[in-house]
XYZ file of C-alpha atoms in Angstrom:
332
model
C 27.974 58.597 -134.408
C 25.939 55.568 -133.436
C 24.066 56.207 -130.259
C 24.077 52.662 -129.130
C 27.857 51.993 -129.358
C 29.128 55.593 -129.125
C 31.664 55.293 -131.854
C 31.519 56.295 -135.519
C 30.320 53.923 -138.170
C 31.525 54.118 -141.726
C 31.062 52.338 -145.108
C 33.599 50.395 -147.178
C 32.528 49.976 -150.724
C 33.919 48.331 -153.949
C 31.000 49.321 -156.211
C 30.029 45.616 -156.598
C 29.097 44.465 -160.174
C 26.354 41.891 -159.793
C 25.510 38.919 -162.164
C 23.326 40.445 -165.002
C 24.299 44.024 -163.941
C 26.639 46.667 -165.419
C 29.429 48.862 -164.270
C 27.178 51.884 -164.823
C 24.596 50.512 -162.558
C 27.164 49.713 -159.960
C 28.429 53.220 -159.850
C 24.896 54.564 -159.694
C 24.220 52.194 -156.732
C 27.395 53.381 -155.029
C 26.203 57.035 -155.261
C 22.725 56.007 -153.997
C 24.160 54.101 -151.006
C 26.481 57.037 -150.213
C 23.573 59.440 -150.082
C 21.560 57.125 -147.747
C 24.637 56.575 -145.623
C 24.984 60.327 -145.279
C 21.407 60.660 -144.173
C 21.702 57.739 -141.752
C 24.607 59.360 -140.074
C 27.618 57.298 -141.247
C 31.036 59.118 -140.689
C 32.907 58.348 -143.894
C 32.506 56.491 -147.144
C 35.554 54.755 -148.508
C 36.169 53.131 -151.907
C 38.736 50.385 -152.463
C 41.276 49.947 -155.331
C 41.164 46.534 -156.909
C 41.994 45.455 -160.508
C 41.124 42.843 -162.960
C 38.185 41.842 -160.729
C 34.856 41.186 -162.451
C 32.989 41.935 -159.252
C 34.423 45.314 -158.636
C 33.860 48.624 -160.396
C 35.941 51.007 -158.119
C 39.398 50.256 -159.768
C 39.772 53.964 -160.845
C 39.455 54.865 -157.134
C 40.160 58.548 -157.326
C 37.497 59.125 -159.987
C 34.801 57.252 -157.990
C 35.627 59.223 -155.004
C 34.965 62.405 -156.966
C 31.686 60.930 -158.194
C 30.527 60.239 -154.602
C 31.833 63.419 -153.098
C 30.027 65.496 -155.815
C 26.703 63.707 -155.196
C 26.901 64.145 -151.416
C 27.362 67.164 -149.204
C 28.657 66.271 -145.629
C 29.995 62.675 -145.363
C 33.725 62.219 -145.601
C 34.839 60.367 -148.786
C 38.107 58.606 -149.307
C 40.184 55.628 -150.271
C 40.187 52.337 -148.464
C 42.690 52.214 -150.009
C 44.776 53.507 -152.709
C 47.485 50.803 -153.302
C 50.513 53.146 -153.401
C 53.023 50.780 -155.066
C 50.726 50.831 -158.154
C 51.278 54.590 -158.509
C 53.863 57.332 -158.598
C 53.440 59.249 -155.304
C 53.309 62.568 -157.359
C 50.246 61.334 -159.229
C 48.468 60.421 -155.963
C 49.410 63.822 -154.451
C 47.882 65.682 -157.454
C 44.674 63.457 -157.602
C 43.905 63.905 -153.880
C 45.120 67.586 -153.954
C 42.425 68.013 -156.633
C 39.740 66.108 -154.708
C 40.562 68.205 -151.466
C 40.459 71.429 -153.492
C 37.119 70.443 -154.968
C 35.627 69.137 -151.653
C 37.549 70.826 -148.910
C 37.587 69.092 -145.526
C 35.968 65.934 -146.683
C 38.607 63.877 -148.367
C 40.547 60.977 -146.731
C 43.604 59.292 -148.230
C 43.906 55.720 -147.071
C 47.014 53.970 -148.348
C 47.835 50.286 -148.698
C 51.034 48.462 -149.900
C 49.359 45.294 -151.448
C 48.750 45.220 -155.279
C 45.040 44.804 -154.901
C 45.199 42.107 -157.644
C 47.181 39.285 -159.186
C 50.846 39.261 -160.190
C 50.303 39.684 -163.828
C 47.965 42.669 -163.391
C 50.306 44.204 -160.936
C 53.064 44.102 -163.484
C 50.811 45.673 -166.032
C 49.970 48.546 -163.612
C 53.477 49.153 -162.325
C 55.277 48.927 -165.654
C 59.013 49.547 -165.541
C 58.929 50.661 -161.953
C 58.417 47.112 -160.806
C 57.624 48.168 -157.147
C 56.895 45.144 -155.131
C 55.804 47.021 -151.948
C 59.086 46.829 -150.070
C 59.678 50.429 -150.727
C 56.333 51.428 -149.387
C 57.758 53.547 -146.429
C 59.917 55.440 -148.944
C 56.906 55.949 -151.239
C 54.948 57.171 -148.388
C 57.596 59.602 -147.237
C 57.823 60.978 -150.819
C 54.014 61.372 -151.016
C 53.939 63.209 -147.619
C 56.787 65.428 -148.852
C 54.836 66.437 -151.967
C 51.886 67.475 -149.806
C 54.209 69.150 -147.258
C 57.673 70.117 -148.701
C 59.002 70.907 -145.117
C 59.097 67.099 -144.616
C 61.616 66.671 -147.460
C 65.217 66.021 -146.428
C 66.406 67.996 -149.455
C 64.561 70.608 -151.572
C 61.771 69.327 -153.771
C 62.680 69.954 -157.406
C 59.132 68.851 -158.461
C 55.932 70.330 -156.819
C 52.484 68.745 -156.626
C 50.066 71.273 -157.874
C 47.265 70.705 -156.699
C 48.290 69.023 -153.490
C 51.169 71.039 -151.946
C 50.051 72.708 -148.709
C 46.862 70.952 -148.324
C 45.909 69.109 -145.218
C 44.736 65.698 -146.428
C 44.393 63.100 -143.573
C 46.550 60.047 -144.401
C 45.597 56.726 -143.031
C 47.646 53.481 -143.334
C 45.741 50.280 -144.075
C 46.825 46.749 -143.483
C 45.954 43.155 -143.234
C 49.035 42.075 -141.175
C 51.459 43.683 -138.808
C 53.695 45.753 -141.274
C 51.378 48.800 -141.634
C 50.319 48.619 -138.031
C 54.021 49.105 -136.982
C 54.550 51.809 -139.631
C 51.435 53.732 -138.560
C 52.438 53.419 -134.933
C 55.984 54.703 -135.715
C 54.679 57.749 -137.777
C 51.859 58.574 -135.467
C 49.188 58.055 -138.152
C 45.748 56.632 -137.905
C 45.416 52.946 -138.808
C 42.616 50.858 -140.508
C 42.703 47.070 -140.468
C 41.188 44.826 -143.048
C 39.272 42.594 -140.511
C 36.702 41.776 -143.170
C 39.153 39.395 -144.930
C 41.941 38.927 -142.393
C 40.109 38.277 -139.159
C 42.677 36.180 -137.300
C 45.212 39.087 -137.382
C 42.753 41.880 -136.388
C 43.352 41.854 -132.578
C 47.152 41.267 -132.732
C 47.548 44.058 -135.222
C 45.403 46.523 -133.425
C 47.251 45.697 -130.092
C 50.591 46.074 -131.864
C 49.500 49.500 -133.239
C 48.402 50.747 -129.848
C 51.337 49.431 -127.907
C 53.992 50.964 -130.197
C 52.198 54.258 -131.028
C 54.270 57.476 -130.992
C 52.476 60.794 -130.713
C 52.922 63.022 -133.759
C 51.689 66.307 -134.975
C 48.747 64.232 -136.661
C 47.642 62.372 -133.520
C 48.485 62.629 -129.852
C 47.015 59.048 -129.321
C 46.240 56.097 -131.566
C 43.211 55.919 -133.618
C 42.359 52.539 -135.008
C 39.478 51.610 -137.302
C 38.550 48.020 -138.198
C 36.564 46.791 -141.280
C 34.030 44.009 -140.826
C 31.534 42.348 -143.060
C 27.948 42.890 -141.852
C 24.861 41.434 -143.579
C 21.745 42.562 -141.765
C 18.163 41.908 -142.665
C 14.867 41.971 -140.848
C 15.334 38.289 -139.768
C 18.263 35.984 -139.118
C 16.984 33.648 -141.863
C 16.819 36.328 -144.525
C 20.323 37.712 -143.580
C 21.749 34.193 -143.889
C 20.366 33.856 -147.283
C 21.676 37.294 -148.426
C 25.098 36.378 -147.077
C 25.416 33.441 -149.459
C 26.442 35.952 -152.228
C 29.445 36.912 -150.112
C 30.309 33.195 -149.531
C 30.029 32.403 -153.218
C 32.204 35.369 -154.157
C 34.940 34.324 -151.685
C 34.518 30.757 -152.927
C 35.345 31.961 -156.380
C 38.488 33.500 -155.083
C 39.681 30.234 -153.564
C 38.797 28.476 -156.878
C 40.274 31.239 -159.033
C 36.945 31.281 -160.916
C 36.135 34.949 -160.385
C 33.157 36.555 -161.798
C 30.406 39.113 -160.755
C 28.778 38.996 -157.391
C 26.359 36.069 -157.596
C 22.760 35.953 -156.599
C 21.994 34.354 -153.159
C 21.224 30.597 -152.860
C 19.239 28.584 -150.324
C 21.812 25.900 -149.637
C 25.612 26.455 -149.879
C 26.211 22.875 -149.006
C 25.440 22.039 -152.616
C 28.267 24.367 -153.800
C 31.154 23.854 -151.484
C 33.235 21.096 -150.208
C 33.912 20.582 -146.441
C 37.469 21.828 -147.023
C 36.346 24.965 -148.921
C 33.728 25.669 -146.250
C 36.472 25.452 -143.566
C 38.670 27.768 -145.607
C 35.866 30.399 -146.031
C 35.003 30.298 -142.350
C 38.742 31.159 -141.709
C 38.600 34.049 -144.034
C 35.150 35.311 -143.170
C 35.192 34.235 -139.546
C 34.503 37.704 -138.205
C 31.544 38.371 -140.464
C 28.349 39.451 -138.660
C 25.160 38.069 -140.172
C 21.659 38.312 -138.758
C 18.533 40.261 -137.849
C 18.806 43.543 -135.824
C 19.206 41.992 -132.350
C 21.689 39.368 -133.539
C 23.729 41.991 -135.207
C 23.580 44.277 -132.207
C 24.987 41.603 -129.920
C 27.650 40.406 -132.265
C 28.790 43.887 -133.201
C 28.922 44.911 -129.505
C 31.154 41.853 -128.798
C 33.361 42.631 -131.794
C 33.842 46.165 -130.816
C 34.745 45.196 -127.291
C 37.248 42.556 -128.616
C 38.964 44.954 -130.971
C 38.689 48.163 -129.027
C 38.223 49.943 -132.353
C 37.746 53.683 -132.248
C 35.655 53.394 -135.504
C 33.967 50.495 -137.395
C 33.859 50.404 -141.191
C 31.104 48.201 -142.534
C 31.578 46.139 -145.791
C 28.475 44.409 -147.263
C 28.632 42.062 -150.377
C 24.878 41.902 -151.016
C 23.408 41.088 -154.324
C 20.132 43.126 -154.370
C 20.680 46.951 -154.025
C 17.653 47.454 -152.043
C 18.552 44.642 -149.574
C 22.036 46.263 -149.331
C 20.512 49.593 -148.451
C 18.334 47.978 -145.856
C 21.432 46.255 -144.281
C 23.204 49.558 -143.736
C 19.943 51.163 -142.498
C 19.599 48.476 -139.794
C 23.234 48.835 -138.735
C 22.933 52.640 -138.448
C 19.748 52.274 -136.466
C 21.078 49.837 -133.790
């Protein structure tokens, strides 16, 4: 737990592939960051499922979770998240049952309902099932029944082995109000994607808290918020490093996706005023600066969101600079 803010800090990673780098290097850097995060006192290390993304190496999320958990010893490791409509619930129950059996008491299962990709890739992932996310509550209920057959309305003809009988914490993830309401209804912990949906963060968190129903999982709401933080020893250096994130999101807007770019000194040479405004909307909650700047902005962000935990995302090109950013945040 961070001593300044008195709430846990965690890491959200996508194993970024950088310009000139390789997937192997990205996965090695992920494990290195996880080991440092464990040493610096971060609470959990989550990996996100995205597909057909030249800047992301964590698409086979369960495998990367196993890679990180095997190379660390105490930090919780999980998914932020698994996009459940892409998978049969039985497969996820077995995968996370295996992970929990290998690394007992350290695995989190964060679930989202978005595809984590474009429409064509989603169709390739989902095949004949053609799930579009509208049946997410039913998929979630099926997955929970595989882990705990007493939840099933009728007998389970198929069993998840491994998985059945294991206590694997399930989180719902969201970037709008749908999962906030579902998490509240089911009494589950909720994590909001504030790092790319900043305008909905506070409304979604308020909706979750105000509608929360106690359950056997939680007696009161527990909300985590993800935020982009780029920290460096000076404000100027942090601003420079943050241009990699800005260029990455600019490539999303332009549909010219590629690996995470190297930072540049002047973004005004790259974006139009309209693109700059669009990026500021999407990245509006990002915290960029030296230690004191980050401390002040993060304190205000935590007060505004009333988060129980903060999950830090960092799109930083240079691995050593990325390590330094997380080290600064941990030491605030």
